[in-house]
Amino acid sequence: MIPIIQPWVDEREAEAAAAVVRSGWLAQGPRVAEFERALADAVGASEAAALSSCTAALHLALAAHGIGPGDEVVVPSLSFIATTNAVAYCGATPVFADVAADVPNVDADSVAKALSPRTRAVIVAHQVGMPADLLPLTALCAERGLLLVEDAACAIGSTYRGRRIGTVAADHPGGDVVAWSFHPRKVLTTGEGGALTVSDGAFAARLRTLRQHAMSVGSSERHATGALVLPVYDEVGWNYRMTDVQAAIGLVQLERLDAIIARRRALALRYAELLAGVERLTLPRDPVWGTTNYQSYVVCLAAPSRNATLRQVRDAVLDALLRAEVGARPGIMAAHHERAWAKAQTAPLPHSDRWADGSIALPLFHTMGDDDQIAVADRLVAAISRAV
Ligand SMILES: *Cc1c(COP(=O)(O)O)cnc(C)c1O
């Protein structure tokens, strides 16, 4: 089986994790603080708060801004379901905006259509690493006084107008936050893990307090003073901590980041050569405003001419690939297609439907050989010609 992804980890990550275990300090210690500094530097932000997941990060970003019942948050339905769920955790209402036809992201026009007087925030996802067109969105949100949260779960190392994702938010002090994921399915992994990056030191400090039960003094500060310091709890917080084991792995991963992205982009280029000109298939490419890290290589099938739905054709292609030992996956899900969120759809989402029904993520991992890529391309072409 050719897998969809393999995390790029080796003895260096194993050694870093083992060193933390040997140190005896496993949670919220020196490695977490170091990882936060290194992550902020890597993405061009001024501060980072390391967290247990990107889902936690999205929730915390909204909660720390006081978003709650009665508030609306505009989100892409076309995203991993956590983007929408994070709004529900605050008791707020998600309102779906459609994505564009040619990039799997919401834009200022589609977001504008979903705004109401109750809108407090917008979440834009850089889906599968493809950068969203940020500047029109930051302008729209600034004009309306809305918080803009970037769901950059997939987008570490992607760029927008020549700068890394994470940097644009740093130009909008006091507001914009960027959420990251370090799940093994993403570009950089700590096993499980996430973070928020922000431009404002006081806000970062507040995020770090809220992530550990809103405790007034954290364990590392208490340790540093060497004196008796008793924490107080002025509000309700969460346990969204990252461990030092995760952070130590993340520090090694950050050193590999440029190599990981260069490799993913080289493999994507090869797929583009192998699949050029295949009928009924659209290939991913960089949008005019930036570059993708190819967290996933997502191709799209054209709507079928015969009497079958796009979803049926796509599933037939996936099934054929699986039987040919190619670990392809549905490309991007849509929350409003799931029972958990079907009732939340208030307007047609035609582009989200088309992406969710017709997209396929192909295997892409660093040890992939040219023979693997040729096999994937051949089997995909065969599967498509049989399915349509
Ligand atoms: C994976 C993913 C998440 C959730 O990340 P976790 O770290 O697993 O919580 C959120 N949003 C998007 C767009 C994702 O791809």
mmCIF file of C-alpha atoms and ligand atoms in Angstrom:
data_model
loop_
_atom_site.group_PDB
_atom_site.id
_atom_site.type_symbol
_atom_site.label_atom_id
_atom_site.label_comp_id
_atom_site.label_asym_id
_atom_site.label_seq_id
_atom_site.Cartn_x
_atom_site.Cartn_y
_atom_site.Cartn_z
ATOM 1 C CA MET A 1 0.000 0.000 0.000
ATOM 2 C CA ILE A 2 1.290 3.455 -0.916
ATOM 3 C CA PRO A 3 0.286 5.557 2.144
ATOM 4 C CA ILE A 4 -1.323 8.986 1.948
ATOM 5 C CA ILE A 5 1.341 10.528 4.205
ATOM 6 C CA GLN A 6 4.200 9.533 6.494
ATOM 7 C CA PRO A 7 5.480 11.894 9.148
ATOM 8 C CA TRP A 8 9.092 12.909 8.484
ATOM 9 C CA VAL A 9 10.633 11.873 11.801
ATOM 10 C CA ASP A 10 13.770 9.931 12.652
ATOM 11 C CA GLU A 11 16.278 9.289 15.431
ATOM 12 C CA ARG A 12 16.632 13.018 16.136
ATOM 13 C CA GLU A 13 12.985 13.346 17.216
ATOM 14 C CA ALA A 14 13.285 10.069 19.169
ATOM 15 C CA GLU A 15 16.390 11.348 20.946
ATOM 16 C CA ALA A 16 14.791 14.729 21.748
ATOM 17 C CA ALA A 17 11.727 13.015 23.231
ATOM 18 C CA ALA A 18 13.907 10.605 25.229
ATOM 19 C CA ALA A 19 15.966 13.499 26.620
ATOM 20 C CA VAL A 20 12.794 15.092 28.010
ATOM 21 C CA VAL A 21 11.768 11.802 29.629
ATOM 22 C CA ARG A 22 15.226 11.473 31.204
ATOM 23 C CA SER A 23 15.063 15.075 32.478
ATOM 24 C CA GLY A 24 12.028 14.224 34.601
ATOM 25 C CA TRP A 25 10.186 17.438 33.589
ATOM 26 C CA LEU A 26 7.474 16.294 31.226
ATOM 27 C CA ALA A 27 4.849 19.062 30.976
ATOM 28 C CA GLN A 28 4.936 22.852 30.463
ATOM 29 C CA GLY A 29 8.660 23.059 31.099
ATOM 30 C CA PRO A 30 11.618 24.608 29.266
ATOM 31 C CA ARG A 31 10.992 22.851 25.923
ATOM 32 C CA VAL A 32 7.472 24.309 25.604
ATOM 33 C CA ALA A 33 8.797 27.859 26.086
ATOM 34 C CA GLU A 34 11.605 27.185 23.578
ATOM 35 C CA PHE A 35 9.189 25.734 21.060
ATOM 36 C CA GLU A 36 6.942 28.792 21.365
ATOM 37 C CA ARG A 37 9.875 31.107 20.615
ATOM 38 C CA ALA A 38 11.065 28.995 17.671
ATOM 39 C CA LEU A 39 7.555 28.656 16.204
ATOM 40 C CA ALA A 40 6.867 32.399 16.408
ATOM 41 C CA ASP A 41 10.189 33.057 14.624
ATOM 42 C CA ALA A 42 9.490 30.409 11.981
ATOM 43 C CA VAL A 43 6.103 31.867 11.007
ATOM 44 C CA GLY A 44 6.954 35.549 11.427
ATOM 45 C CA ALA A 45 4.773 36.209 14.478
ATOM 46 C CA SER A 46 5.857 37.972 17.643
ATOM 47 C CA GLU A 47 4.474 35.449 20.151
ATOM 48 C CA ALA A 48 3.137 31.894 20.271
ATOM 49 C CA ALA A 49 1.126 29.900 22.793
ATOM 50 C CA ALA A 50 1.643 26.131 22.455
ATOM 51 C CA LEU A 51 -1.537 24.099 22.912
ATOM 52 C CA SER A 52 -2.826 20.548 22.813
ATOM 53 C CA SER A 53 -4.368 20.778 19.313
ATOM 54 C CA CYS A 54 -5.522 23.158 16.609
ATOM 55 C CA THR A 55 -9.107 22.470 17.655
ATOM 56 C CA ALA A 56 -8.213 23.769 21.126
ATOM 57 C CA ALA A 57 -6.442 26.719 19.481
ATOM 58 C CA LEU A 58 -9.518 27.703 17.443
ATOM 59 C CA HIS A 59 -11.747 27.428 20.497
ATOM 60 C CA LEU A 60 -9.340 29.419 22.684
ATOM 61 C CA ALA A 61 -8.941 32.162 20.054
ATOM 62 C CA LEU A 62 -12.696 32.723 20.023
ATOM 63 C CA ALA A 63 -13.233 32.262 23.768
ATOM 64 C CA ALA A 64 -10.416 34.652 24.693
ATOM 65 C CA HIS A 65 -12.189 37.299 22.617
ATOM 66 C CA GLY A 66 -15.379 36.718 24.587
ATOM 67 C CA ILE A 67 -17.338 35.204 21.709
ATOM 68 C CA GLY A 68 -20.357 33.351 23.052
ATOM 69 C CA PRO A 69 -24.097 32.674 22.798
ATOM 70 C CA GLY A 70 -25.910 35.038 20.425
ATOM 71 C CA ASP A 71 -22.753 35.726 18.410
ATOM 72 C CA GLU A 72 -22.195 34.524 14.860
ATOM 73 C CA VAL A 73 -18.879 33.385 13.423
ATOM 74 C CA VAL A 74 -18.489 33.054 9.655
ATOM 75 C CA VAL A 75 -16.633 29.862 8.754
ATOM 76 C CA PRO A 76 -15.983 27.770 5.657
ATOM 77 C CA SER A 77 -18.128 24.639 5.661
ATOM 78 C CA LEU A 78 -15.437 23.213 3.370
ATOM 79 C CA SER A 79 -12.927 22.364 6.092
ATOM 80 C CA PHE A 80 -12.160 19.683 8.597
ATOM 81 C CA ILE A 81 -15.181 19.663 10.931
ATOM 82 C CA ALA A 82 -13.116 21.045 13.852
ATOM 83 C CA THR A 83 -13.277 24.537 12.283
ATOM 84 C CA THR A 84 -17.063 24.582 12.738
ATOM 85 C CA ASN A 85 -17.082 22.660 16.033
ATOM 86 C CA ALA A 86 -14.806 25.255 17.664
ATOM 87 C CA VAL A 87 -17.564 27.849 17.223
ATOM 88 C CA ALA A 88 -20.070 25.525 18.896
ATOM 89 C CA TYR A 89 -17.756 25.064 21.907
ATOM 90 C CA CYS A 90 -18.245 28.806 22.621
ATOM 91 C CA GLY A 91 -22.018 28.539 22.335
ATOM 92 C CA ALA A 92 -21.851 30.794 19.261
ATOM 93 C CA THR A 93 -23.463 30.087 15.883
ATOM 94 C CA PRO A 94 -21.385 29.147 12.815
ATOM 95 C CA VAL A 95 -22.550 30.701 9.531
ATOM 96 C CA PHE A 96 -21.157 29.024 6.428
ATOM 97 C CA ALA A 97 -19.492 31.011 3.646
ATOM 98 C CA ASP A 98 -18.850 29.327 0.298
ATOM 99 C CA VAL A 99 -15.351 28.835 -1.070
ATOM 100 C CA ALA A 100 -14.114 29.955 -4.485
ATOM 101 C CA ALA A 101 -14.373 27.821 -7.618
ATOM 102 C CA ASP A 102 -10.613 27.576 -8.153
ATOM 103 C CA VAL A 103 -9.215 27.711 -4.583
ATOM 104 C CA PRO A 104 -10.716 25.788 -1.654
ATOM 105 C CA ASN A 105 -10.905 28.909 0.533
ATOM 106 C CA VAL A 106 -13.440 31.568 1.446
ATOM 107 C CA ASP A 107 -12.726 35.069 0.179
ATOM 108 C CA ALA A 108 -13.872 38.579 1.068
ATOM 109 C CA ASP A 109 -16.879 38.395 -1.299
ATOM 110 C CA SER A 110 -18.256 35.120 0.039
ATOM 111 C CA VAL A 111 -17.624 36.190 3.642
ATOM 112 C CA ALA A 112 -19.376 39.535 3.045
ATOM 113 C CA LYS A 113 -22.516 37.639 1.940
ATOM 114 C CA ALA A 114 -22.585 35.717 5.221
ATOM 115 C CA LEU A 115 -22.252 38.715 7.558
ATOM 116 C CA SER A 116 -25.077 39.897 9.799
ATOM 117 C CA PRO A 117 -25.307 42.440 12.630
ATOM 118 C CA ARG A 118 -24.542 39.541 15.009
ATOM 119 C CA THR A 119 -21.267 38.556 13.325
ATOM 120 C CA ARG A 120 -18.302 38.891 15.690
ATOM 121 C CA ALA A 121 -15.566 36.897 13.969
ATOM 122 C CA VAL A 122 -14.490 35.221 10.738
ATOM 123 C CA ILE A 123 -12.430 32.050 10.446
ATOM 124 C CA VAL A 124 -10.529 31.655 7.187
ATOM 125 C CA ALA A 125 -8.829 28.295 6.562
ATOM 126 C CA HIS A 126 -5.765 27.964 4.348
ATOM 127 C CA GLN A 127 -7.186 24.669 3.188
ATOM 128 C CA VAL A 128 -4.733 21.835 2.424
ATOM 129 C CA GLY A 129 -1.972 24.446 2.637
ATOM 130 C CA MET A 130 -3.389 26.637 -0.153
ATOM 131 C CA PRO A 131 -3.079 30.245 1.052
ATOM 132 C CA ALA A 132 -6.310 32.252 1.167
ATOM 133 C CA ASP A 133 -6.376 35.764 -0.294
ATOM 134 C CA LEU A 134 -5.858 37.491 3.052
ATOM 135 C CA LEU A 135 -5.589 41.218 2.423
ATOM 136 C CA PRO A 136 -9.188 41.760 1.222
ATOM 137 C CA LEU A 137 -10.315 39.716 4.248
ATOM 138 C CA THR A 138 -8.237 41.674 6.763
ATOM 139 C CA ALA A 139 -9.598 44.892 5.213
ATOM 140 C CA LEU A 140 -13.196 43.670 5.461
ATOM 141 C CA CYS A 141 -12.757 42.534 9.067
ATOM 142 C CA ALA A 142 -10.980 45.744 10.101
ATOM 143 C CA GLU A 143 -13.754 47.847 8.545
ATOM 144 C CA ARG A 144 -16.478 45.886 10.388
ATOM 145 C CA GLY A 145 -14.552 45.494 13.662
ATOM 146 C CA LEU A 146 -14.490 41.689 13.354
ATOM 147 C CA LEU A 147 -11.898 39.305 14.708
ATOM 148 C CA LEU A 148 -10.122 37.378 11.936
ATOM 149 C CA VAL A 149 -8.885 33.931 12.900
ATOM 150 C CA GLU A 150 -6.680 32.132 10.387
ATOM 151 C CA ASP A 151 -7.064 28.355 10.558
ATOM 152 C CA ALA A 152 -3.537 27.541 9.436
ATOM 153 C CA ALA A 153 -3.723 23.904 10.582
ATOM 154 C CA CYS A 154 -2.397 22.818 7.184
ATOM 155 C CA ALA A 155 -0.422 25.893 6.171
ATOM 156 C CA ILE A 156 2.900 26.108 7.981
ATOM 157 C CA GLY A 157 5.465 27.278 5.420
ATOM 158 C CA SER A 158 2.911 28.377 2.818
ATOM 159 C CA THR A 159 3.319 31.987 1.694
ATOM 160 C CA TYR A 160 1.104 34.959 0.906
ATOM 161 C CA ARG A 161 2.459 37.850 -1.189
ATOM 162 C CA GLY A 162 6.033 36.757 -0.559
ATOM 163 C CA ARG A 163 5.664 36.327 3.209
ATOM 164 C CA ARG A 164 5.000 33.266 5.314
ATOM 165 C CA ILE A 165 1.473 32.528 6.532
ATOM 166 C CA GLY A 166 1.422 33.890 10.062
ATOM 167 C CA THR A 167 3.142 37.142 9.109
ATOM 168 C CA VAL A 168 0.134 39.045 7.766
ATOM 169 C CA ALA A 169 -1.697 38.644 11.067
ATOM 170 C CA ALA A 170 1.279 40.226 12.806
ATOM 171 C CA ASP A 171 0.468 43.458 10.955
ATOM 172 C CA HIS A 172 -2.904 43.608 12.722
ATOM 173 C CA PRO A 173 -2.084 44.070 16.385
ATOM 174 C CA GLY A 174 -4.736 43.476 18.989
ATOM 175 C CA GLY A 175 -6.838 41.291 16.782
ATOM 176 C CA ASP A 176 -5.869 38.656 14.349
ATOM 177 C CA VAL A 177 -4.745 35.262 15.528
ATOM 178 C CA VAL A 178 -3.421 32.256 13.658
ATOM 179 C CA ALA A 179 -4.145 28.652 14.690
ATOM 180 C CA TRP A 180 -1.738 25.790 13.880
ATOM 181 C CA SER A 181 -1.948 21.987 14.019
ATOM 182 C CA PHE A 182 0.852 19.510 14.608
ATOM 183 C CA HIS A 183 -1.200 16.359 14.041
ATOM 184 C CA PRO A 184 0.717 13.688 12.044
ATOM 185 C CA ARG A 185 -1.501 14.331 9.007
ATOM 186 C CA LYS A 186 -0.109 17.882 8.796
ATOM 187 C CA VAL A 187 3.219 19.176 7.506
ATOM 188 C CA LEU A 188 4.993 19.469 10.863
ATOM 189 C CA THR A 189 4.096 17.107 13.704
ATOM 190 C CA THR A 190 4.442 16.714 17.454
ATOM 191 C CA GLY A 191 2.164 13.620 17.546
ATOM 192 C CA GLU A 192 -0.783 15.722 18.646
ATOM 193 C CA GLY A 193 -0.431 19.438 19.241
ATOM 194 C CA GLY A 194 -1.375 22.925 18.219
ATOM 195 C CA ALA A 195 -0.616 26.579 18.813
ATOM 196 C CA LEU A 196 -1.846 30.116 18.425
ATOM 197 C CA THR A 197 0.457 32.830 17.151
ATOM 198 C CA VAL A 198 -0.362 36.465 17.833
ATOM 199 C CA SER A 199 1.253 39.868 17.513
ATOM 200 C CA ASP A 200 0.534 41.093 21.008
ATOM 201 C CA GLY A 201 2.527 40.004 24.089
ATOM 202 C CA ALA A 202 -0.215 40.731 26.613
ATOM 203 C CA PHE A 203 -2.706 38.678 24.626
ATOM 204 C CA ALA A 204 -0.225 35.803 24.348
ATOM 205 C CA ALA A 205 0.198 35.861 28.121
ATOM 206 C CA ARG A 206 -3.571 35.692 28.536
ATOM 207 C CA LEU A 207 -3.771 32.711 26.172
ATOM 208 C CA ARG A 208 -1.078 30.930 28.205
ATOM 209 C CA THR A 209 -3.072 31.552 31.389
ATOM 210 C CA LEU A 210 -6.355 30.349 29.888
ATOM 211 C CA ARG A 211 -4.723 27.180 28.536
ATOM 212 C CA GLN A 212 -3.863 26.072 32.059
ATOM 213 C CA HIS A 213 -7.127 26.468 33.932
ATOM 214 C CA ALA A 214 -6.713 30.304 34.125
ATOM 215 C CA MET A 215 -4.180 29.677 36.899
ATOM 216 C CA SER A 216 -2.542 32.973 37.939
ATOM 217 C CA VAL A 217 0.959 31.448 38.168
ATOM 218 C CA GLY A 218 2.076 28.616 35.931
ATOM 219 C CA SER A 219 4.245 25.727 37.113
ATOM 220 C CA SER A 220 7.388 27.013 35.378
ATOM 221 C CA GLU A 221 7.046 30.485 36.958
ATOM 222 C CA ARG A 222 6.402 28.898 40.351
ATOM 223 C CA HIS A 223 9.465 26.723 39.879
ATOM 224 C CA ALA A 224 11.554 29.763 38.871
ATOM 225 C CA THR A 225 10.747 31.744 42.029
ATOM 226 C CA GLY A 226 11.724 28.926 44.378
ATOM 227 C CA ALA A 227 9.347 30.405 46.962
ATOM 228 C CA LEU A 228 5.834 29.529 48.044
ATOM 229 C CA VAL A 229 3.509 30.996 45.415
ATOM 230 C CA LEU A 230 -0.141 30.043 45.560
ATOM 231 C CA PRO A 231 -2.130 30.380 42.348
ATOM 232 C CA VAL A 232 -5.542 31.994 42.190
ATOM 233 C CA TYR A 233 -8.244 31.424 39.578
ATOM 234 C CA ASP A 234 -10.172 34.526 38.523
ATOM 235 C CA GLU A 235 -12.108 32.928 35.658
ATOM 236 C CA VAL A 236 -12.849 29.579 34.035
ATOM 237 C CA GLY A 237 -10.008 28.241 31.875
ATOM 238 C CA TRP A 238 -9.183 24.946 30.161
ATOM 239 C CA ASN A 239 -6.506 22.303 30.126
ATOM 240 C CA TYR A 240 -5.109 22.866 26.635
ATOM 241 C CA ARG A 241 -1.449 22.308 27.529
ATOM 242 C CA MET A 242 1.237 20.871 25.295
ATOM 243 C CA THR A 243 3.773 18.517 26.915
ATOM 244 C CA ASP A 244 7.537 19.021 26.887
ATOM 245 C CA VAL A 245 7.859 15.733 25.004
ATOM 246 C CA GLN A 246 5.738 17.177 22.178
ATOM 247 C CA ALA A 247 7.605 20.483 22.232
ATOM 248 C CA ALA A 248 10.994 18.754 22.032
ATOM 249 C CA ILE A 249 9.819 16.839 18.952
ATOM 250 C CA GLY A 250 8.457 20.085 17.513
ATOM 251 C CA LEU A 251 11.804 21.854 17.932
ATOM 252 C CA VAL A 252 13.504 19.211 15.779
ATOM 253 C CA GLN A 253 10.641 19.385 13.269
ATOM 254 C CA LEU A 254 11.020 23.163 12.933
ATOM 255 C CA GLU A 255 14.662 22.640 11.951
ATOM 256 C CA ARG A 256 13.431 20.348 9.177
ATOM 257 C CA LEU A 257 10.649 22.655 8.014
ATOM 258 C CA ASP A 258 12.375 24.087 4.934
ATOM 259 C CA ALA A 259 13.459 20.610 3.819
ATOM 260 C CA ILE A 260 9.951 19.215 4.341
ATOM 261 C CA ILE A 261 8.375 21.941 2.222
ATOM 262 C CA ALA A 262 10.992 21.782 -0.518
ATOM 263 C CA ARG A 263 10.433 18.023 -0.761
ATOM 264 C CA ARG A 264 6.637 18.323 -0.839
ATOM 265 C CA ARG A 265 6.783 20.967 -3.546
ATOM 266 C CA ALA A 266 9.199 18.875 -5.633
ATOM 267 C CA LEU A 267 6.892 15.842 -5.395
ATOM 268 C CA ALA A 268 3.901 18.024 -6.330
ATOM 269 C CA LEU A 269 5.763 19.305 -9.377
ATOM 270 C CA ARG A 270 6.380 15.706 -10.451
ATOM 271 C CA TYR A 271 2.672 14.862 -10.079
ATOM 272 C CA ALA A 272 1.875 17.906 -12.213
ATOM 273 C CA GLU A 273 4.128 16.498 -14.971
ATOM 274 C CA LEU A 274 2.732 12.977 -14.687
ATOM 275 C CA LEU A 275 -0.914 14.096 -14.672
ATOM 276 C CA ALA A 276 -0.739 16.993 -17.149
ATOM 277 C CA GLY A 277 -3.467 16.798 -19.758
ATOM 278 C CA VAL A 278 -5.503 14.077 -18.054
ATOM 279 C CA GLU A 279 -9.095 14.715 -19.054
ATOM 280 C CA ARG A 280 -11.732 15.474 -16.438
ATOM 281 C CA LEU A 281 -9.074 16.211 -13.819
ATOM 282 C CA THR A 282 -8.043 19.565 -12.324
ATOM 283 C CA LEU A 283 -4.624 19.726 -10.667
ATOM 284 C CA PRO A 284 -3.698 21.979 -7.749
ATOM 285 C CA ARG A 285 -1.327 24.874 -8.325
ATOM 286 C CA ASP A 286 -0.128 27.979 -6.537
ATOM 287 C CA PRO A 287 -2.666 30.817 -6.566
ATOM 288 C CA VAL A 288 -1.447 34.141 -7.992
ATOM 289 C CA TRP A 289 -1.053 35.580 -4.475
ATOM 290 C CA GLY A 290 1.143 32.915 -2.894
ATOM 291 C CA THR A 291 2.597 29.431 -2.649
ATOM 292 C CA THR A 292 1.249 26.274 -1.056
ATOM 293 C CA ASN A 293 3.208 23.807 1.067
ATOM 294 C CA TYR A 294 1.150 20.982 -0.534
ATOM 295 C CA GLN A 295 0.073 19.663 2.877
ATOM 296 C CA SER A 296 -2.169 17.591 0.605
ATOM 297 C CA TYR A 297 -2.011 17.159 -3.153
ATOM 298 C CA VAL A 298 -5.721 17.509 -3.928
ATOM 299 C CA VAL A 299 -6.994 16.881 -7.441
ATOM 300 C CA CYS A 300 -10.596 17.507 -8.528
ATOM 301 C CA LEU A 301 -12.776 15.440 -10.819
ATOM 302 C CA ALA A 302 -15.105 17.134 -13.286
ATOM 303 C CA ALA A 303 -18.857 16.587 -12.938
ATOM 304 C CA PRO A 304 -19.792 13.350 -14.766
ATOM 305 C CA SER A 305 -21.798 13.389 -17.987
ATOM 306 C CA ARG A 306 -23.494 10.051 -17.385
ATOM 307 C CA ASN A 307 -26.238 9.326 -14.926
ATOM 308 C CA ALA A 308 -24.252 9.373 -11.692
ATOM 309 C CA THR A 309 -23.425 11.996 -9.111
ATOM 310 C CA LEU A 310 -19.971 13.484 -8.756
ATOM 311 C CA ARG A 311 -19.749 11.892 -5.313
ATOM 312 C CA GLN A 312 -20.520 8.441 -6.743
ATOM 313 C CA VAL A 313 -17.853 8.795 -9.416
ATOM 314 C CA ARG A 314 -15.299 10.064 -6.901
ATOM 315 C CA ASP A 315 -16.031 7.202 -4.503
ATOM 316 C CA ALA A 316 -15.692 4.704 -7.356
ATOM 317 C CA VAL A 317 -12.271 6.182 -8.176
ATOM 318 C CA LEU A 318 -11.230 6.029 -4.506
ATOM 319 C CA ASP A 319 -12.410 2.444 -4.267
ATOM 320 C CA ALA A 320 -10.465 1.458 -7.380
ATOM 321 C CA LEU A 321 -7.351 3.188 -6.033
ATOM 322 C CA LEU A 322 -7.660 1.404 -2.705
ATOM 323 C CA ARG A 323 -7.922 -1.942 -4.494
ATOM 324 C CA ALA A 324 -4.835 -0.953 -6.503
ATOM 325 C CA GLU A 325 -3.026 -0.322 -3.181
ATOM 326 C CA VAL A 326 -3.003 3.452 -3.434
ATOM 327 C CA GLY A 327 -3.975 5.099 -0.136
ATOM 328 C CA ALA A 328 -5.864 8.044 -1.634
ATOM 329 C CA ARG A 329 -8.516 9.857 0.436
ATOM 330 C CA PRO A 330 -11.469 12.181 -0.101
ATOM 331 C CA GLY A 331 -9.872 15.602 -0.580
ATOM 332 C CA ILE A 332 -11.713 18.036 1.693
ATOM 333 C CA MET A 333 -14.903 17.472 3.688
ATOM 334 C CA ALA A 334 -17.788 19.905 4.094
ATOM 335 C CA ALA A 335 -19.342 20.255 7.552
ATOM 336 C CA HIS A 336 -22.827 20.845 6.121
ATOM 337 C CA HIS A 337 -22.711 17.382 4.495
ATOM 338 C CA GLU A 338 -22.505 15.803 7.947
ATOM 339 C CA ARG A 339 -25.518 15.167 10.133
ATOM 340 C CA ALA A 340 -23.916 17.149 12.959
ATOM 341 C CA TRP A 341 -24.117 20.365 10.901
ATOM 342 C CA ALA A 342 -26.607 19.778 8.063
ATOM 343 C CA LYS A 343 -29.186 22.035 9.689
ATOM 344 C CA ALA A 344 -26.743 24.938 9.936
ATOM 345 C CA GLN A 345 -26.742 25.528 6.174
ATOM 346 C CA THR A 346 -28.748 28.668 5.391
ATOM 347 C CA ALA A 347 -27.697 29.385 1.768
ATOM 348 C CA PRO A 348 -26.502 27.330 -1.213
ATOM 349 C CA LEU A 349 -22.802 26.386 -1.104
ATOM 350 C CA PRO A 350 -22.259 25.178 -4.683
ATOM 351 C CA HIS A 351 -18.462 25.431 -4.784
ATOM 352 C CA SER A 352 -18.102 23.757 -1.384
ATOM 353 C CA ASP A 353 -20.363 20.935 -2.630
ATOM 354 C CA ARG A 354 -18.262 20.474 -5.743
ATOM 355 C CA TRP A 355 -14.948 20.450 -3.844
ATOM 356 C CA ALA A 356 -16.275 18.097 -1.150
ATOM 357 C CA ASP A 357 -17.840 15.686 -3.652
ATOM 358 C CA GLY A 358 -15.161 15.704 -6.347
ATOM 359 C CA SER A 359 -11.796 16.081 -4.632
ATOM 360 C CA ILE A 360 -9.194 13.394 -4.000
ATOM 361 C CA ALA A 361 -5.984 13.677 -1.946
ATOM 362 C CA LEU A 362 -3.137 11.655 -3.458
ATOM 363 C CA PRO A 363 -0.271 10.074 -1.500
ATOM 364 C CA LEU A 364 2.576 12.510 -0.812
ATOM 365 C CA PHE A 365 5.386 11.718 1.640
ATOM 366 C CA HIS A 366 9.101 12.421 1.775
ATOM 367 C CA THR A 367 10.364 8.900 1.066
ATOM 368 C CA MET A 368 8.103 8.550 -1.965
ATOM 369 C CA GLY A 369 10.057 7.318 -4.987
ATOM 370 C CA ASP A 370 9.467 8.227 -8.617
ATOM 371 C CA ASP A 371 8.188 4.671 -9.162
ATOM 372 C CA ASP A 372 5.544 5.306 -6.481
ATOM 373 C CA GLN A 373 4.415 8.522 -8.142
ATOM 374 C CA ILE A 374 4.260 6.900 -11.571
ATOM 375 C CA ALA A 375 2.207 4.043 -10.084
ATOM 376 C CA VAL A 376 -0.217 6.480 -8.419
ATOM 377 C CA ALA A 377 -0.625 8.489 -11.634
ATOM 378 C CA ASP A 378 -1.158 5.378 -13.812
ATOM 379 C CA ARG A 379 -3.680 3.844 -11.420
ATOM 380 C CA LEU A 380 -5.526 7.148 -11.056
ATOM 381 C CA VAL A 381 -5.860 7.556 -14.814
ATOM 382 C CA ALA A 382 -7.098 3.964 -15.126
ATOM 383 C CA ALA A 383 -9.569 4.432 -12.268
ATOM 384 C CA ILE A 384 -10.975 7.620 -13.781
ATOM 385 C CA SER A 385 -11.441 6.134 -17.221
ATOM 386 C CA ARG A 386 -13.317 3.186 -15.707
ATOM 387 C CA ALA A 387 -15.469 5.336 -13.416
ATOM 388 C CA VAL A 388 -16.734 7.959 -15.898
HETATM 389 C C1 LIG B 1 -6.572 19.167 11.013
HETATM 390 C C2 LIG B 1 -7.332 20.399 10.990
HETATM 391 C C3 LIG B 1 -7.856 20.953 12.153
HETATM 392 C C4 LIG B 1 -7.774 20.264 13.497
HETATM 393 O O1 LIG B 1 -6.462 20.127 13.959
HETATM 394 P P1 LIG B 1 -6.170 19.245 15.276
HETATM 395 O O2 LIG B 1 -4.762 19.652 15.661
HETATM 396 O O3 LIG B 1 -6.276 17.814 14.885
HETATM 397 O O4 LIG B 1 -7.160 19.629 16.311
HETATM 398 C C5 LIG B 1 -8.519 22.163 12.057
HETATM 399 N N1 LIG B 1 -8.669 22.795 10.876
HETATM 400 C C6 LIG B 1 -8.174 22.300 9.735
HETATM 401 C C7 LIG B 1 -8.341 23.059 8.461
HETATM 402 C C8 LIG B 1 -7.508 21.071 9.747
HETATM 403 O O5 LIG B 1 -7.047 20.559 8.593
#
